[in-house]
Amino acid sequence: GCMGGGSGGQTIVAGTAPGFPPFEMKNEDGELVGFDIDLFEAVVDETDYTLEEWSEFEFSSLIPALQNDRIDAIAAAMTINEERQETISFSDPYYNADQSILVANNSDFRPESLDDLSGQRVGAQEGTTGAGVVNSELIEEGKLDESNFNTYGNYVFAVEDLENGNIDAVVLDQPVAQTFESQRDVQVAFVYETGERYGFGIRQDDSDLQSALNDGLATVQDNGTYEEIRNEWFSD
Ligand code: GLN
């Protein structure tokens, strides 16, 4: 990463993990699209940096890719938390989210609380805060056996397993659960409030990029661009 640019600022490579609609996904033509894609590009446009390309990874590989200099920034609906802040830094927050519990339309399982998931087969995407909730609130509390917890490289596979009846519930970010509800044969059973905030990830020593992204984010929030992009990808 961080190749010196020509005139002006540096060129950066951004990493993301498609399969997390509407934040990042592939459209019918196989192009990478979504809220994070538009927002990050608009933010970089306000800086002296130039976005050279997007690079795609599984979500759990994004932080290692950043640390190994394969990418310079993460735009992947990544929740800012203390565990991640031990290894990377974040921009200012740009989106709020809670967790949702997703169930299949064609089952009659309708949990109302995390306790109702005990003894069921639960799925989540590897390395996510959703998987963290399953681990800390269910497995560590002795309410769910580890063998009943399936992790996936991508939430799309978890939702497929849910539709096929291989698992009973999926724990994932609420805005994405709502999107799957509108596109797939699944529904949100209940929301589990976590008060998460998404930020762009950067290396800990990259404070120049961090302040440039924060300034760019403030600009697009002030000039209406953020709202325009938000309205394009979210109906509410
Ligand atoms: N916000 C969640 C997290 O940071 C999920 C992100 C994702 O799957 N792209 O773990």
Tab-separated table of C-alpha atoms and ligand atoms in Angstrom:
chain	number	residue	atom	x	y	z
A	1	GLY	CA	0.000	0.000	0.000
A	2	CYS	CA	0.769	3.668	0.218
A	3	MET	CA	2.497	4.067	-3.131
A	4	GLY	CA	3.572	7.639	-3.606
A	5	GLY	CA	1.218	9.494	-5.878
A	6	GLY	CA	2.233	11.785	-8.696
A	7	SER	CA	1.293	15.371	-8.145
A	8	GLY	CA	-0.635	15.766	-4.933
A	9	GLY	CA	-1.479	13.064	-2.430
A	10	GLN	CA	-0.936	9.354	-2.164
A	11	THR	CA	-2.762	6.479	-3.772
A	12	ILE	CA	-4.641	4.105	-1.489
A	13	VAL	CA	-6.230	0.664	-1.829
A	14	ALA	CA	-9.479	0.029	0.035
A	15	GLY	CA	-10.595	-3.374	1.297
A	16	THR	CA	-14.137	-4.618	1.713
A	17	ALA	CA	-16.161	-7.842	2.056
A	18	PRO	CA	-19.152	-8.059	-0.325
A	19	GLY	CA	-22.194	-10.101	0.708
A	20	PHE	CA	-23.303	-7.567	3.333
A	21	PRO	CA	-26.185	-5.700	1.647
A	22	PRO	CA	-26.768	-2.814	1.329
A	23	PHE	CA	-23.297	-1.835	2.599
A	24	GLU	CA	-21.258	-3.888	0.104
A	25	MET	CA	-22.417	-6.449	-2.427
A	26	LYS	CA	-22.146	-7.507	-6.081
A	27	ASN	CA	-24.795	-6.275	-8.509
A	28	GLU	CA	-26.189	-8.320	-11.416
A	29	ASP	CA	-23.179	-7.345	-13.537
A	30	GLY	CA	-20.785	-8.552	-10.854
A	31	GLU	CA	-19.779	-5.030	-9.901
A	32	LEU	CA	-18.996	-4.042	-6.342
A	33	VAL	CA	-21.698	-1.627	-5.148
A	34	GLY	CA	-23.259	-0.368	-1.929
A	35	PHE	CA	-23.493	2.334	0.704
A	36	ASP	CA	-19.904	1.859	1.949
A	37	ILE	CA	-18.562	1.936	-1.611
A	38	ASP	CA	-20.291	5.222	-2.482
A	39	LEU	CA	-19.598	6.793	0.900
A	40	PHE	CA	-15.905	5.877	1.027
A	41	GLU	CA	-15.369	7.089	-2.549
A	42	ALA	CA	-17.120	10.385	-1.756
A	43	VAL	CA	-15.032	10.807	1.396
A	44	VAL	CA	-11.728	10.106	-0.405
A	45	ASP	CA	-12.781	12.589	-3.115
A	46	GLU	CA	-12.672	15.292	-0.434
A	47	THR	CA	-9.059	14.436	0.472
A	48	ASP	CA	-5.667	14.679	-1.253
A	49	TYR	CA	-5.613	10.877	-1.518
A	50	THR	CA	-6.599	8.957	-4.641
A	51	LEU	CA	-8.442	5.627	-4.451
A	52	GLU	CA	-6.547	3.261	-6.749
A	53	GLU	CA	-8.785	0.210	-6.358
A	54	TRP	CA	-11.079	-1.901	-4.201
A	55	SER	CA	-9.769	-5.226	-2.991
A	56	GLU	CA	-12.156	-7.952	-1.793
A	57	PHE	CA	-11.638	-10.263	1.181
A	58	GLU	CA	-13.614	-12.348	3.611
A	59	PHE	CA	-14.579	-10.082	6.502
A	60	SER	CA	-12.289	-11.888	8.964
A	61	SER	CA	-9.273	-11.322	6.655
A	62	LEU	CA	-9.641	-7.536	6.433
A	63	ILE	CA	-7.697	-6.588	9.566
A	64	PRO	CA	-4.763	-8.914	8.683
A	65	ALA	CA	-4.779	-7.474	5.122
A	66	LEU	CA	-4.566	-3.962	6.566
A	67	GLN	CA	-1.724	-4.930	8.881
A	68	ASN	CA	0.167	-6.621	6.028
A	69	ASP	CA	-0.131	-3.460	3.874
A	70	ARG	CA	-2.204	-5.235	1.216
A	71	ILE	CA	-4.832	-2.552	1.758
A	72	ASP	CA	-4.663	0.909	3.329
A	73	ALA	CA	-8.235	1.258	4.575
A	74	ILE	CA	-11.243	-0.928	5.438
A	75	ALA	CA	-14.756	0.103	4.405
A	76	ALA	CA	-16.868	-2.872	5.473
A	77	ALA	CA	-19.524	-1.834	7.997
A	78	MET	CA	-16.893	-2.592	10.625
A	79	THR	CA	-17.914	-1.870	14.189
A	80	ILE	CA	-15.509	0.251	16.213
A	81	ASN	CA	-14.629	-1.713	19.356
A	82	GLU	CA	-11.837	-1.955	21.906
A	83	GLU	CA	-10.649	-5.385	20.801
A	84	ARG	CA	-10.049	-4.154	17.239
A	85	GLN	CA	-8.559	-0.887	18.488
A	86	GLU	CA	-5.733	-2.927	20.018
A	87	THR	CA	-4.490	-3.604	16.477
A	88	ILE	CA	-5.976	-0.944	14.153
A	89	SER	CA	-7.406	2.579	14.280
A	90	PHE	CA	-10.760	3.829	13.048
A	91	SER	CA	-12.177	6.950	11.480
A	92	ASP	CA	-14.960	8.788	13.233
A	93	PRO	CA	-18.207	6.760	13.244
A	94	TYR	CA	-20.416	6.974	10.145
A	95	TYR	CA	-23.346	4.602	10.833
A	96	ASN	CA	-25.146	3.128	13.892
A	97	ALA	CA	-26.385	-0.456	14.191
A	98	ASP	CA	-27.722	-3.083	16.586
A	99	GLN	CA	-27.876	-6.859	16.118
A	100	SER	CA	-30.929	-8.727	14.798
A	101	ILE	CA	-31.983	-12.329	15.099
A	102	LEU	CA	-33.097	-13.661	11.732
A	103	VAL	CA	-35.315	-16.768	11.345
A	104	ALA	CA	-36.796	-18.642	8.379
A	105	ASN	CA	-40.302	-17.767	7.161
A	106	ASN	CA	-41.036	-21.459	6.632
A	107	SER	CA	-40.305	-22.506	10.224
A	108	ASP	CA	-42.452	-21.720	13.257
A	109	PHE	CA	-39.463	-20.809	15.440
A	110	ARG	CA	-40.113	-17.222	16.663
A	111	PRO	CA	-37.612	-16.374	19.422
A	112	GLU	CA	-38.204	-13.185	21.444
A	113	SER	CA	-34.966	-13.060	23.421
A	114	LEU	CA	-31.438	-14.494	23.296
A	115	ASP	CA	-32.483	-17.029	25.939
A	116	ASP	CA	-34.916	-18.489	23.412
A	117	LEU	CA	-31.905	-19.419	21.248
A	118	SER	CA	-30.564	-21.816	23.845
A	119	GLY	CA	-30.438	-25.345	22.519
A	120	GLN	CA	-31.091	-24.171	18.948
A	121	ARG	CA	-28.687	-24.191	15.983
A	122	VAL	CA	-27.324	-20.667	15.519
A	123	GLY	CA	-25.242	-19.160	12.706
A	124	ALA	CA	-23.087	-16.057	12.242
A	125	GLN	CA	-20.274	-14.788	10.042
A	126	GLU	CA	-16.782	-15.445	11.325
A	127	GLY	CA	-15.056	-12.616	13.158
A	128	THR	CA	-18.107	-10.388	13.504
A	129	THR	CA	-19.709	-8.688	16.465
A	130	GLY	CA	-22.734	-10.940	15.795
A	131	ALA	CA	-20.534	-13.993	16.387
A	132	GLY	CA	-19.237	-12.179	19.473
A	133	VAL	CA	-22.764	-11.904	20.883
A	134	VAL	CA	-23.321	-15.649	20.376
A	135	ASN	CA	-20.021	-16.426	22.104
A	136	SER	CA	-20.379	-14.073	25.073
A	137	GLU	CA	-24.132	-14.199	25.690
A	138	LEU	CA	-24.907	-17.820	24.841
A	139	ILE	CA	-21.872	-20.132	24.693
A	140	GLU	CA	-19.951	-18.619	27.600
A	141	GLU	CA	-23.186	-18.486	29.620
A	142	GLY	CA	-23.677	-22.213	29.085
A	143	LYS	CA	-26.908	-21.657	27.125
A	144	LEU	CA	-25.614	-22.938	23.799
A	145	ASP	CA	-23.255	-25.785	23.032
A	146	GLU	CA	-20.371	-24.769	20.770
A	147	SER	CA	-21.312	-27.609	18.413
A	148	ASN	CA	-24.635	-25.842	17.741
A	149	PHE	CA	-22.885	-22.679	16.576
A	150	ASN	CA	-22.070	-22.586	12.838
A	151	THR	CA	-19.757	-19.871	11.555
A	152	TYR	CA	-19.534	-18.906	7.891
A	153	GLY	CA	-17.046	-16.964	5.769
A	154	ASN	CA	-19.965	-14.835	4.587
A	155	TYR	CA	-23.467	-14.127	5.913
A	156	VAL	CA	-24.970	-15.059	2.527
A	157	PHE	CA	-24.116	-18.704	3.245
A	158	ALA	CA	-25.609	-18.425	6.742
A	159	VAL	CA	-28.881	-17.100	5.299
A	160	GLU	CA	-28.936	-19.951	2.748
A	161	ASP	CA	-28.464	-22.481	5.560
A	162	LEU	CA	-31.306	-20.777	7.434
A	163	GLU	CA	-33.643	-20.979	4.420
A	164	ASN	CA	-32.732	-24.650	3.990
A	165	GLY	CA	-33.499	-25.440	7.628
A	166	ASN	CA	-29.921	-26.400	8.511
A	167	ILE	CA	-29.862	-23.778	11.273
A	168	ASP	CA	-32.626	-22.091	13.302
A	169	ALA	CA	-31.387	-18.499	13.633
A	170	VAL	CA	-28.723	-16.098	12.347
A	171	VAL	CA	-27.317	-13.221	14.406
A	172	LEU	CA	-26.268	-10.230	12.306
A	173	ASP	CA	-26.322	-6.453	12.020
A	174	GLN	CA	-29.887	-5.110	12.006
A	175	PRO	CA	-29.725	-3.051	8.744
A	176	VAL	CA	-28.395	-6.084	6.880
A	177	ALA	CA	-30.956	-8.422	8.463
A	178	GLN	CA	-33.669	-6.031	7.263
A	179	THR	CA	-32.247	-6.156	3.746
A	180	PHE	CA	-32.161	-9.978	3.739
A	181	GLU	CA	-35.757	-9.920	5.017
A	182	SER	CA	-36.807	-7.967	1.917
A	183	GLN	CA	-34.825	-10.172	-0.492
A	184	ARG	CA	-34.909	-13.688	0.962
A	185	ASP	CA	-37.302	-16.116	2.635
A	186	VAL	CA	-36.363	-14.932	6.146
A	187	GLN	CA	-37.566	-12.441	8.748
A	188	VAL	CA	-36.276	-10.493	11.752
A	189	ALA	CA	-37.559	-12.162	14.942
A	190	PHE	CA	-36.247	-9.474	17.317
A	191	VAL	CA	-33.576	-6.810	17.660
A	192	TYR	CA	-30.838	-7.144	20.287
A	193	GLU	CA	-29.552	-3.675	21.117
A	194	THR	CA	-25.778	-3.327	21.029
A	195	GLY	CA	-25.348	0.336	20.082
A	196	GLU	CA	-22.595	-0.357	17.540
A	197	ARG	CA	-20.998	2.323	15.381
A	198	TYR	CA	-19.215	1.660	12.102
A	199	GLY	CA	-15.901	3.300	11.201
A	200	PHE	CA	-13.369	3.047	8.379
A	201	GLY	CA	-10.348	1.026	9.534
A	202	ILE	CA	-6.789	2.303	9.058
A	203	ARG	CA	-3.352	1.281	10.315
A	204	GLN	CA	-2.411	2.623	13.718
A	205	ASP	CA	0.557	4.557	12.343
A	206	ASP	CA	-1.492	6.150	9.545
A	207	SER	CA	-2.699	9.243	11.363
A	208	ASP	CA	-2.437	11.379	8.190
A	209	LEU	CA	-4.961	9.167	6.402
A	210	GLN	CA	-7.088	9.026	9.549
A	211	SER	CA	-7.405	12.800	9.818
A	212	ALA	CA	-7.949	13.165	6.069
A	213	LEU	CA	-10.815	10.622	6.206
A	214	ASN	CA	-12.313	12.321	9.274
A	215	ASP	CA	-12.204	15.719	7.541
A	216	GLY	CA	-13.684	14.221	4.357
A	217	LEU	CA	-16.435	12.500	6.338
A	218	ALA	CA	-17.329	15.755	8.108
A	219	THR	CA	-17.478	17.521	4.739
A	220	VAL	CA	-19.832	14.994	3.120
A	221	GLN	CA	-21.989	15.001	6.261
A	222	ASP	CA	-22.236	18.801	6.136
A	223	ASN	CA	-22.786	19.264	2.392
A	224	GLY	CA	-25.643	16.780	1.959
A	225	THR	CA	-23.661	14.098	0.092
A	226	TYR	CA	-23.907	11.662	3.015
A	227	GLU	CA	-27.685	12.000	3.127
A	228	GLU	CA	-27.953	11.586	-0.639
A	229	ILE	CA	-25.964	8.326	-0.515
A	230	ARG	CA	-27.914	7.134	2.505
A	231	ASN	CA	-31.218	7.765	0.747
A	232	GLU	CA	-30.006	5.840	-2.258
A	233	TRP	CA	-29.321	2.650	-0.286
A	234	PHE	CA	-31.798	2.795	2.609
A	235	SER	CA	-35.545	3.262	2.351
A	236	ASP	CA	-36.036	4.540	5.923
B	1	GLN	N1	-20.549	-4.749	12.043
B	1	GLN	C1	-20.179	-6.127	12.203
B	1	GLN	C2	-18.761	-6.210	12.693
B	1	GLN	O1	-18.068	-5.230	12.649
B	1	GLN	C3	-20.342	-6.931	10.917
B	1	GLN	C4	-19.572	-6.370	9.766
B	1	GLN	C5	-19.606	-7.242	8.504
B	1	GLN	O2	-19.968	-8.401	8.549
B	1	GLN	N2	-19.217	-6.684	7.397
B	1	GLN	O3	-18.312	-7.248	13.122
